[in-house]
Coordinates of C-alpha atoms and ligand atoms in Angstrom, one line a residue:
X1 CA -20.9 27.0 -1.2
X2 CA -22.9 28.0 -4.2
X3 CA -20.3 30.6 -5.1
X4 CA -17.6 27.8 -4.9
X5 CA -19.4 25.7 -7.3
X6 CA -19.9 28.6 -9.9
X7 CA -16.2 29.5 -9.6
X8 CA -15.3 25.9 -10.2
X9 CA -17.5 25.7 -13.4
X10 CA -15.8 28.8 -14.8
X11 CA -12.3 27.9 -13.7
X12 CA -12.4 24.3 -15.2
X13 CA -14.0 25.3 -18.4
X14 CA -11.2 27.9 -18.9
X15 CA -8.5 25.3 -18.2
X16 CA -10.1 22.8 -20.5
X17 CA -10.3 25.4 -23.3
X18 CA -6.6 26.5 -22.7
X19 CA -5.1 23.1 -22.2
X20 CA -6.9 20.4 -24.2
X21 CA -6.3 21.8 -27.7
X22 CA -2.8 22.7 -26.7
X23 CA -1.8 19.1 -25.8
X24 CA -3.2 17.9 -29.1
X25 CA -1.1 20.4 -31.1
X26 CA 2.0 19.5 -29.2
X27 CA 1.6 15.9 -30.0
X28 CA 0.7 16.5 -33.7
X29 CA 3.9 18.7 -34.0
X30 CA 6.3 16.4 -32.1
X31 CA 4.9 13.0 -32.8
X32 CA 8.1 11.4 -31.4
X33 CA 6.7 12.1 -28.0
X34 CA 4.4 9.1 -28.3
X35 CA 7.4 6.9 -28.9
X36 CA 9.1 8.3 -25.9
X37 CA 5.9 7.6 -23.7
X38 CA 6.1 4.0 -24.5
X39 CA 9.9 3.8 -23.8
X40 CA 9.1 5.3 -20.3
X41 CA 6.3 2.9 -19.8
X42 CA 8.7 0.0 -20.6
X43 CA 11.5 1.5 -18.3
X44 CA 8.9 2.1 -15.4
X45 CA 7.6 -1.5 -15.8
X46 CA 11.1 -2.9 -15.6
X47 CA 11.8 -0.9 -12.3
X48 CA 8.4 -1.9 -10.6
X49 CA 9.1 -5.7 -11.3
X50 CA 12.5 -5.4 -9.7
X51 CA 11.9 -2.6 -7.4
X52 CA 14.2 -3.6 -4.5
X53 CA 17.2 -3.8 -6.9
X54 CA 16.5 -0.5 -8.4
X55 CA 16.1 1.1 -5.1
X56 CA 19.4 -0.3 -3.9
X57 CA 21.2 0.8 -7.3
X58 CA 19.7 4.3 -6.8
X59 CA 20.9 4.9 -3.3
X60 CA 24.4 3.5 -4.2
X61 CA 24.5 6.0 -7.1
X62 CA 23.4 8.9 -4.9
X63 CA 26.2 8.2 -2.5
X64 CA 28.7 7.8 -5.4
X65 CA 27.9 11.2 -6.6
X66 CA 28.5 12.8 -3.1
X67 CA 25.0 13.0 -1.9
X68 CA 23.0 11.2 0.9
X69 CA 20.1 8.8 0.2
X70 CA 17.6 8.1 2.8
X71 CA 14.9 5.3 2.2
X72 CA 11.9 5.8 4.5
X73 CA 8.6 3.7 4.8
X74 CA 6.0 6.2 5.5
X75 CA 5.1 10.0 6.0
X76 CA 6.3 10.1 9.7
X77 CA 9.7 8.7 8.8
X78 CA 9.9 11.4 5.9
X79 CA 9.2 14.2 8.3
X80 CA 11.7 12.8 10.8
X81 CA 14.6 12.7 8.5
X82 CA 13.9 16.0 6.9
X83 CA 13.4 17.6 10.2
X84 CA 16.9 16.4 11.2
X85 CA 18.5 17.7 8.1
X86 CA 16.5 21.0 8.3
X87 CA 16.5 22.0 12.0
X88 CA 14.6 25.1 13.2
X89 CA 14.8 28.8 12.7
X90 CA 15.5 28.4 8.9
X91 CA 14.0 29.8 5.7
X92 CA 12.9 26.9 3.4
X93 CA 11.7 27.2 -0.2
X94 CA 9.7 24.4 -1.6
X95 CA 9.6 23.5 -5.3
X96 CA 6.2 22.1 -6.2
X97 CA 6.1 18.5 -4.7
X98 CA 3.1 16.2 -4.4
X99 CA 5.2 13.9 -2.1
X100 CA 6.0 16.7 0.3
X101 CA 2.3 17.4 0.5
X102 CA 1.6 13.6 1.0
X103 CA 4.1 13.7 3.8
X104 CA 2.7 16.8 5.3
X105 CA 6.2 18.4 5.2
X106 CA 5.5 22.2 4.9
X107 CA 3.0 22.3 7.9
X108 CA 5.4 20.1 9.9
X109 CA 8.4 22.3 9.2
X110 CA 6.4 25.6 9.9
X111 CA 5.2 24.0 13.2
X112 CA 9.1 23.5 14.0
X113 CA 9.6 27.1 13.8
X114 CA 10.8 27.6 10.3
X115 CA 9.7 30.2 7.6
X116 CA 8.5 27.8 4.8
X117 CA 7.3 29.1 1.4
X118 CA 5.9 27.3 -1.7
X119 CA 7.4 28.9 -4.6
X120 CA 5.4 27.4 -7.5
X121 CA 2.6 30.1 -8.4
X122 CA -0.3 27.7 -8.1
X123 CA 1.1 26.1 -4.7
X124 CA 1.8 29.7 -3.4
X125 CA -1.8 30.6 -4.0
X126 CA -3.2 27.7 -2.1
X127 CA -0.6 28.1 0.7
X128 CA -2.0 31.9 0.9
X129 CA -5.5 30.7 0.9
X130 CA -4.9 27.7 3.2
X131 CA -6.8 25.5 0.8
X132 CA -6.0 22.0 -0.7
X133 CA -4.8 21.6 -4.4
X134 CA -7.3 20.9 -7.0
X135 CA -5.2 19.5 -9.7
X136 CA -1.9 17.7 -9.7
X137 CA -0.1 20.1 -12.0
X138 CA -2.2 23.1 -11.6
X139 CA -3.0 23.2 -7.8
X140 CA -4.9 26.4 -7.9
X141 CA -7.0 25.3 -10.9
X142 CA -10.2 26.0 -8.9
X143 CA -9.2 29.7 -8.7
X144 CA -10.2 32.1 -11.3
X145 CA -8.0 35.0 -12.1
X146 CA -10.4 37.2 -9.9
X147 CA -10.1 34.8 -7.0
X148 CA -6.4 34.4 -7.4
X149 CA -6.2 38.3 -7.2
X150 CA -8.2 38.4 -4.0
X151 CA -5.9 35.6 -2.5
X152 CA -2.8 37.6 -3.7
X153 CA -4.0 40.7 -1.8
X154 CA -2.8 39.2 1.4
X155 CA 0.7 40.3 0.2
X156 CA -0.3 43.4 -1.8
X157 CA -3.6 44.9 -0.9
X158 CA -3.4 47.4 -3.7
X159 CA -4.2 44.8 -6.3
X160 CA -7.1 45.7 -8.3
X161 CA -8.6 44.4 -11.6
X162 CA -5.1 42.7 -12.3
X163 CA -4.0 41.1 -15.4
X164 CA -2.6 37.6 -15.2
X165 CA 0.9 38.9 -15.7
X166 CA 0.4 41.4 -12.7
X167 CA -0.6 38.5 -10.4
X168 CA 2.5 36.5 -11.5
X169 CA 4.8 39.6 -11.1
X170 CA 3.4 40.2 -7.4
X171 CA 4.3 36.6 -6.4
X172 CA 7.8 37.0 -8.2
X173 CA 8.7 40.2 -6.2
X174 CA 7.6 38.5 -2.9
X175 CA 9.4 35.3 -3.3
X176 CA 12.7 36.8 -4.8
X177 CA 13.6 37.7 -1.3
X178 CA 12.9 34.3 0.2
X179 CA 15.0 32.5 -2.5
X180 CA 18.0 34.7 -1.7
X181 CA 17.5 34.1 2.0
X182 CA 16.7 30.4 1.9
X183 CA 18.9 28.0 3.8
X184 CA 17.2 24.9 2.5
X185 CA 15.5 24.0 -0.8
X186 CA 13.1 21.1 -1.0
X187 CA 11.8 19.7 -4.4
X188 CA 10.0 16.6 -5.5
X189 CA 11.4 14.8 -8.5
X190 CA 9.8 14.1 -12.0
X191 CA 12.1 11.2 -12.2
X192 CA 15.3 9.7 -10.5
X193 CA 17.9 7.8 -12.6
X194 CA 19.1 4.5 -11.0
X195 CA 22.4 4.5 -12.8
X196 CA 23.6 8.1 -11.8
X197 CA 21.4 8.9 -8.8
X198 CA 20.3 12.1 -10.6
X199 CA 17.0 13.9 -10.0
X200 CA 15.2 15.4 -12.9
X201 CA 12.7 18.3 -12.4
X202 CA 11.0 19.8 -15.3
X203 CA 9.3 23.3 -15.0
X204 CA 8.5 26.7 -16.6
X205 CA 8.6 29.1 -13.8
X206 CA 12.4 29.0 -12.9
X207 CA 11.4 28.4 -9.2
X208 CA 12.8 24.9 -9.1
X209 CA 16.0 26.0 -10.6
X210 CA 16.5 28.5 -7.9
X211 CA 15.2 26.3 -5.2
X212 CA 17.7 23.6 -6.3
X213 CA 20.7 25.8 -6.7
X214 CA 20.5 29.0 -4.4
X215 CA 20.2 27.4 -0.9
X216 CA 23.1 25.6 0.8
X217 CA 21.0 22.4 1.0
X218 CA 18.9 20.8 -1.5
X219 CA 16.6 17.9 -0.3
X220 CA 14.7 16.1 -3.0
X221 CA 11.7 13.9 -1.9
X222 CA 10.5 11.4 -4.4
X223 CA 8.2 8.4 -4.4
X224 CA 9.8 5.0 -5.2
X225 CA 7.9 4.9 -8.4
X226 CA 9.9 7.8 -9.8
X227 CA 13.0 5.8 -10.4
X228 CA 13.8 4.9 -14.0
X229 CA 16.6 2.4 -15.0
X230 CA 18.9 5.2 -16.4
X231 CA 19.4 9.0 -17.1
X232 CA 18.3 8.6 -20.6
X233 CA 14.9 7.2 -19.6
X234 CA 14.6 9.7 -16.6
X235 CA 15.1 12.6 -19.1
X236 CA 12.4 11.0 -21.4
X237 CA 9.9 11.0 -18.5
X238 CA 10.4 14.7 -18.0
X239 CA 9.8 15.4 -21.5
X240 CA 6.7 13.2 -21.7
X241 CA 5.2 14.6 -18.4
X242 CA 5.8 18.2 -19.9
X243 CA 4.4 17.5 -23.4
X244 CA 1.2 15.6 -22.0
X245 CA 0.7 18.4 -19.4
X246 CA 0.7 20.9 -22.2
X247 CA 3.8 22.6 -21.3
X248 CA 6.1 21.8 -24.2
X249 CA 9.0 22.6 -24.9
X250 CA 9.6 23.0 -21.1
X251 CA 11.5 26.2 -20.2
X252 CA 13.8 24.4 -17.9
X253 CA 14.8 20.9 -17.4
X254 CA 17.0 20.5 -14.2
X255 CA 19.4 17.6 -13.5
X256 CA 20.8 17.3 -9.9
X257 CA 23.5 14.8 -9.3
X258 CA 24.9 15.3 -5.8
X259 CA 26.1 18.6 -4.5
X260 CA 27.7 21.3 -6.6
X261 CA 31.3 20.7 -7.6
X262 CA 34.1 22.0 -9.7
X263 CA 37.0 20.4 -11.3
X264 CA 38.6 23.5 -12.7
X265 CA 41.9 23.2 -10.7
X266 CA 44.0 20.4 -12.0
X267 CA 40.8 18.6 -13.2
X268 CA 40.3 17.4 -9.5
X269 CA 36.7 17.4 -8.7
X270 CA 36.0 19.1 -5.3
X271 CA 32.6 20.2 -3.6
X272 CA 31.0 22.5 -3.0
X273 CA 31.1 25.0 -5.8
X274 CA 28.5 27.8 -6.2
X275 CA 25.5 25.6 -5.6
X276 CA 24.3 23.6 -2.7
X277 CA 27.0 22.0 -0.3
X278 CA 24.6 19.1 0.5
X279 CA 22.3 17.1 -1.5
X280 CA 19.7 14.6 0.0
X281 CA 17.3 12.2 -1.7
X282 CA 14.5 11.0 0.3
X283 CA 12.8 8.0 -1.1
X284 CA 9.3 7.3 0.1
X285 CA 7.6 4.0 0.2
X286 CA 4.3 4.9 1.8
X287 CA 2.3 2.0 0.2
X288 CA 4.1 1.9 -3.1
X289 CA 6.1 -1.4 -2.6
X290 CA 2.8 -3.1 -1.7
X291 CA 1.1 -1.6 -4.8
X292 CA 4.0 -2.7 -7.0
X293 CA 3.3 -6.4 -6.1
X294 CA -0.6 -6.0 -6.5
X295 CA -1.7 -7.5 -9.9
X296 CA -4.1 -4.6 -10.6
X297 CA -3.0 -1.6 -8.7
X298 CA 0.7 -1.8 -9.9
X299 CA -0.4 0.0 -13.1
X300 CA -1.1 3.2 -11.3
X301 CA 2.5 3.4 -10.3
X302 CA 3.3 4.1 -14.0
X303 CA 1.6 7.4 -13.7
X304 CA 3.8 10.4 -14.9
X305 CA 1.5 13.0 -13.2
X306 CA 0.7 14.8 -16.4
X307 CA -2.7 15.7 -15.2
X308 CA -4.3 15.0 -18.7
X309 CA -7.0 12.4 -17.6
X310 CA -8.5 15.0 -15.1
X311 CA -9.8 17.3 -18.0
X312 CA -11.2 14.4 -20.0
X313 CA -13.1 13.0 -17.1
X314 CA -16.8 14.1 -16.5
X315 CA -16.5 13.2 -12.7
X316 CA -13.5 15.6 -12.2
X317 CA -15.2 18.2 -14.1
X318 CA -18.1 18.2 -11.6
X319 CA -16.2 17.5 -8.4
X320 CA -12.6 18.9 -9.0
X321 CA -10.2 18.6 -6.3
X322 CA -12.8 17.2 -3.9
X323 CA -12.5 13.9 -5.8
X324 CA -9.7 12.1 -4.3
X325 CA -7.5 12.5 -1.2
X326 CA -5.3 15.6 -1.6
X327 CA -2.9 16.1 -3.1
X328 CA -4.1 13.3 -5.5
X329 CA -7.4 14.1 -7.5
X330 CA -9.2 13.1 -10.6
X331 CA -8.8 9.6 -12.1
X332 CA -5.2 9.3 -11.2
X333 CA -6.2 10.4 -7.6
X334 CA -8.8 7.7 -7.2
X335 CA -6.2 5.2 -7.9
X336 CA -3.5 7.0 -5.6
X337 CA -5.9 7.4 -2.8
X338 CA -5.8 3.8 -2.5
X339 CA -2.1 3.4 -3.1
X340 CA -1.0 5.8 -0.3
X341 CA -4.0 6.2 2.0
X342 CA -5.7 2.8 1.6
X343 CA -8.9 4.8 0.7
X344 CA -11.2 3.1 -1.8
X345 CA -13.9 5.7 -1.6
X346 CA -12.9 8.0 -4.4
X347 CA -13.0 4.9 -6.9
X348 CA -16.5 4.4 -6.2
X349 CA -17.4 7.6 -8.1
X350 CA -16.0 6.6 -11.4
X351 CA -18.7 6.3 -14.1
X352 CA -16.5 4.5 -16.6
X353 CA -16.4 7.0 -19.4
X354 CA -13.2 5.8 -20.5
X355 CA -11.8 9.3 -21.5
X356 CA -9.0 8.9 -19.1
X357 CA -7.7 5.8 -20.7
X358 CA -7.7 7.2 -24.2
X359 CA -5.5 10.2 -23.3
X360 CA -3.2 8.7 -20.7
X361 CA 0.4 8.7 -22.2
X362 CA 1.3 5.7 -20.1
X363 CA -1.9 3.7 -21.5
X364 CA -2.9 3.0 -17.9
X365 CA -6.2 1.1 -17.9
X366 CA -7.5 3.4 -15.3
X367 CA -11.2 2.3 -15.5
X368 CA -10.0 -1.3 -15.0
X369 CA -8.1 -0.3 -11.8
X370 CA -11.0 1.7 -10.6
X371 CA -13.4 -1.1 -11.2
X372 CA -11.2 -3.5 -9.0
X373 CA -10.9 -0.8 -6.3
X374 CA -14.7 -0.4 -6.3
X375 CA -15.1 -4.1 -5.5
X376 CA -12.4 -4.0 -2.8
X377 CA -14.2 -1.0 -1.2
X378 CA -17.4 -2.6 -1.2
X379 CA -15.8 -5.6 0.7
X380 CA -14.4 -3.3 3.3
Ligands
SF4_401 S1 -3.0 8.5 -15.1 FE1 -2.1 8.9 -17.1 S2 -3.1 10.7 -17.8 FE2 -3.7 10.7 -15.6 S3 -2.0 12.1 -14.6 FE3 -1.2 9.8 -14.7 S4 -0.1 9.6 -16.6 FE4 -1.2 11.4 -16.8

């Protein structure tokens, strides 16, 4: 236990040193990102005030582009629909998705007899270690390089005194084979455009690009709050998330609108082409509709999952991923534990330093939300 604590202190200090100045430099160099963030806030607010209408529009747009949309109320329904699409005995690659974790999809699909692999390096490490994530964009943040090497020895027992590059290369070699064999790719979504039904995914590793393109079937699982009114704002959200997460410019921005298609013969559009023959969007409610109507909690749905509030919070820097209900941790996780799990416990730990509010791109008044959740928790 003491070893865990010491490792965490080293790991989080290294992350703060690497990430905090980087985000500040990005915002200084590209000041337009602050304007984009405010436009995203307006767009998300518009959707949350008219959620049913935008959900309906999104579903129609997905169907129009040749995909299938599935609206599900809770994690059980999400598992049920994904199981029906996937079946058993398949190889499945997962792009980093908090909603998939929230719904318990990986373990459920494994239990059904599928070979399921996380392909984001951080998610892959925590899958190998069988540990919960400790940060929303860097799930293996609690692992130092030394610990990551130890975990990676499960697939290459010759690793010794490895560099960061060597550890990343080991994962790359192992997962290439899974990408090639995969029947199904499952991702989350940084944003979903209501007017086109497009799913936007931003990344640096290239794993999401392969997950969305190589398998025959692509399933995107997204929370209702990921909907933006249009493709322009959805793309803005991806850029804002990447910048405030410290990864700007992103290596890849992926737009998936239905299955693959071609119009190269007489300009008649047919499907599939080289990419997936099936595209499914699973839209998960799981408490989000109720939260959208809540006079205080609604603000938490504006979160773009940049993970910036974590590193500016003294409570997170002590407790790490143990603060919140996985996969949601840190200040945003204290809010989201209430949204999806009705757990008001994590909010009680907030010390109201206010650092989170200062750095949040969506200007969410996180301390105010947590103050209210504290009161509700005490009444329970
Ligand atoms: S609450 Fe704000 S700072 Fe924290 S992850 Fe969400 S958008 Fe980022």
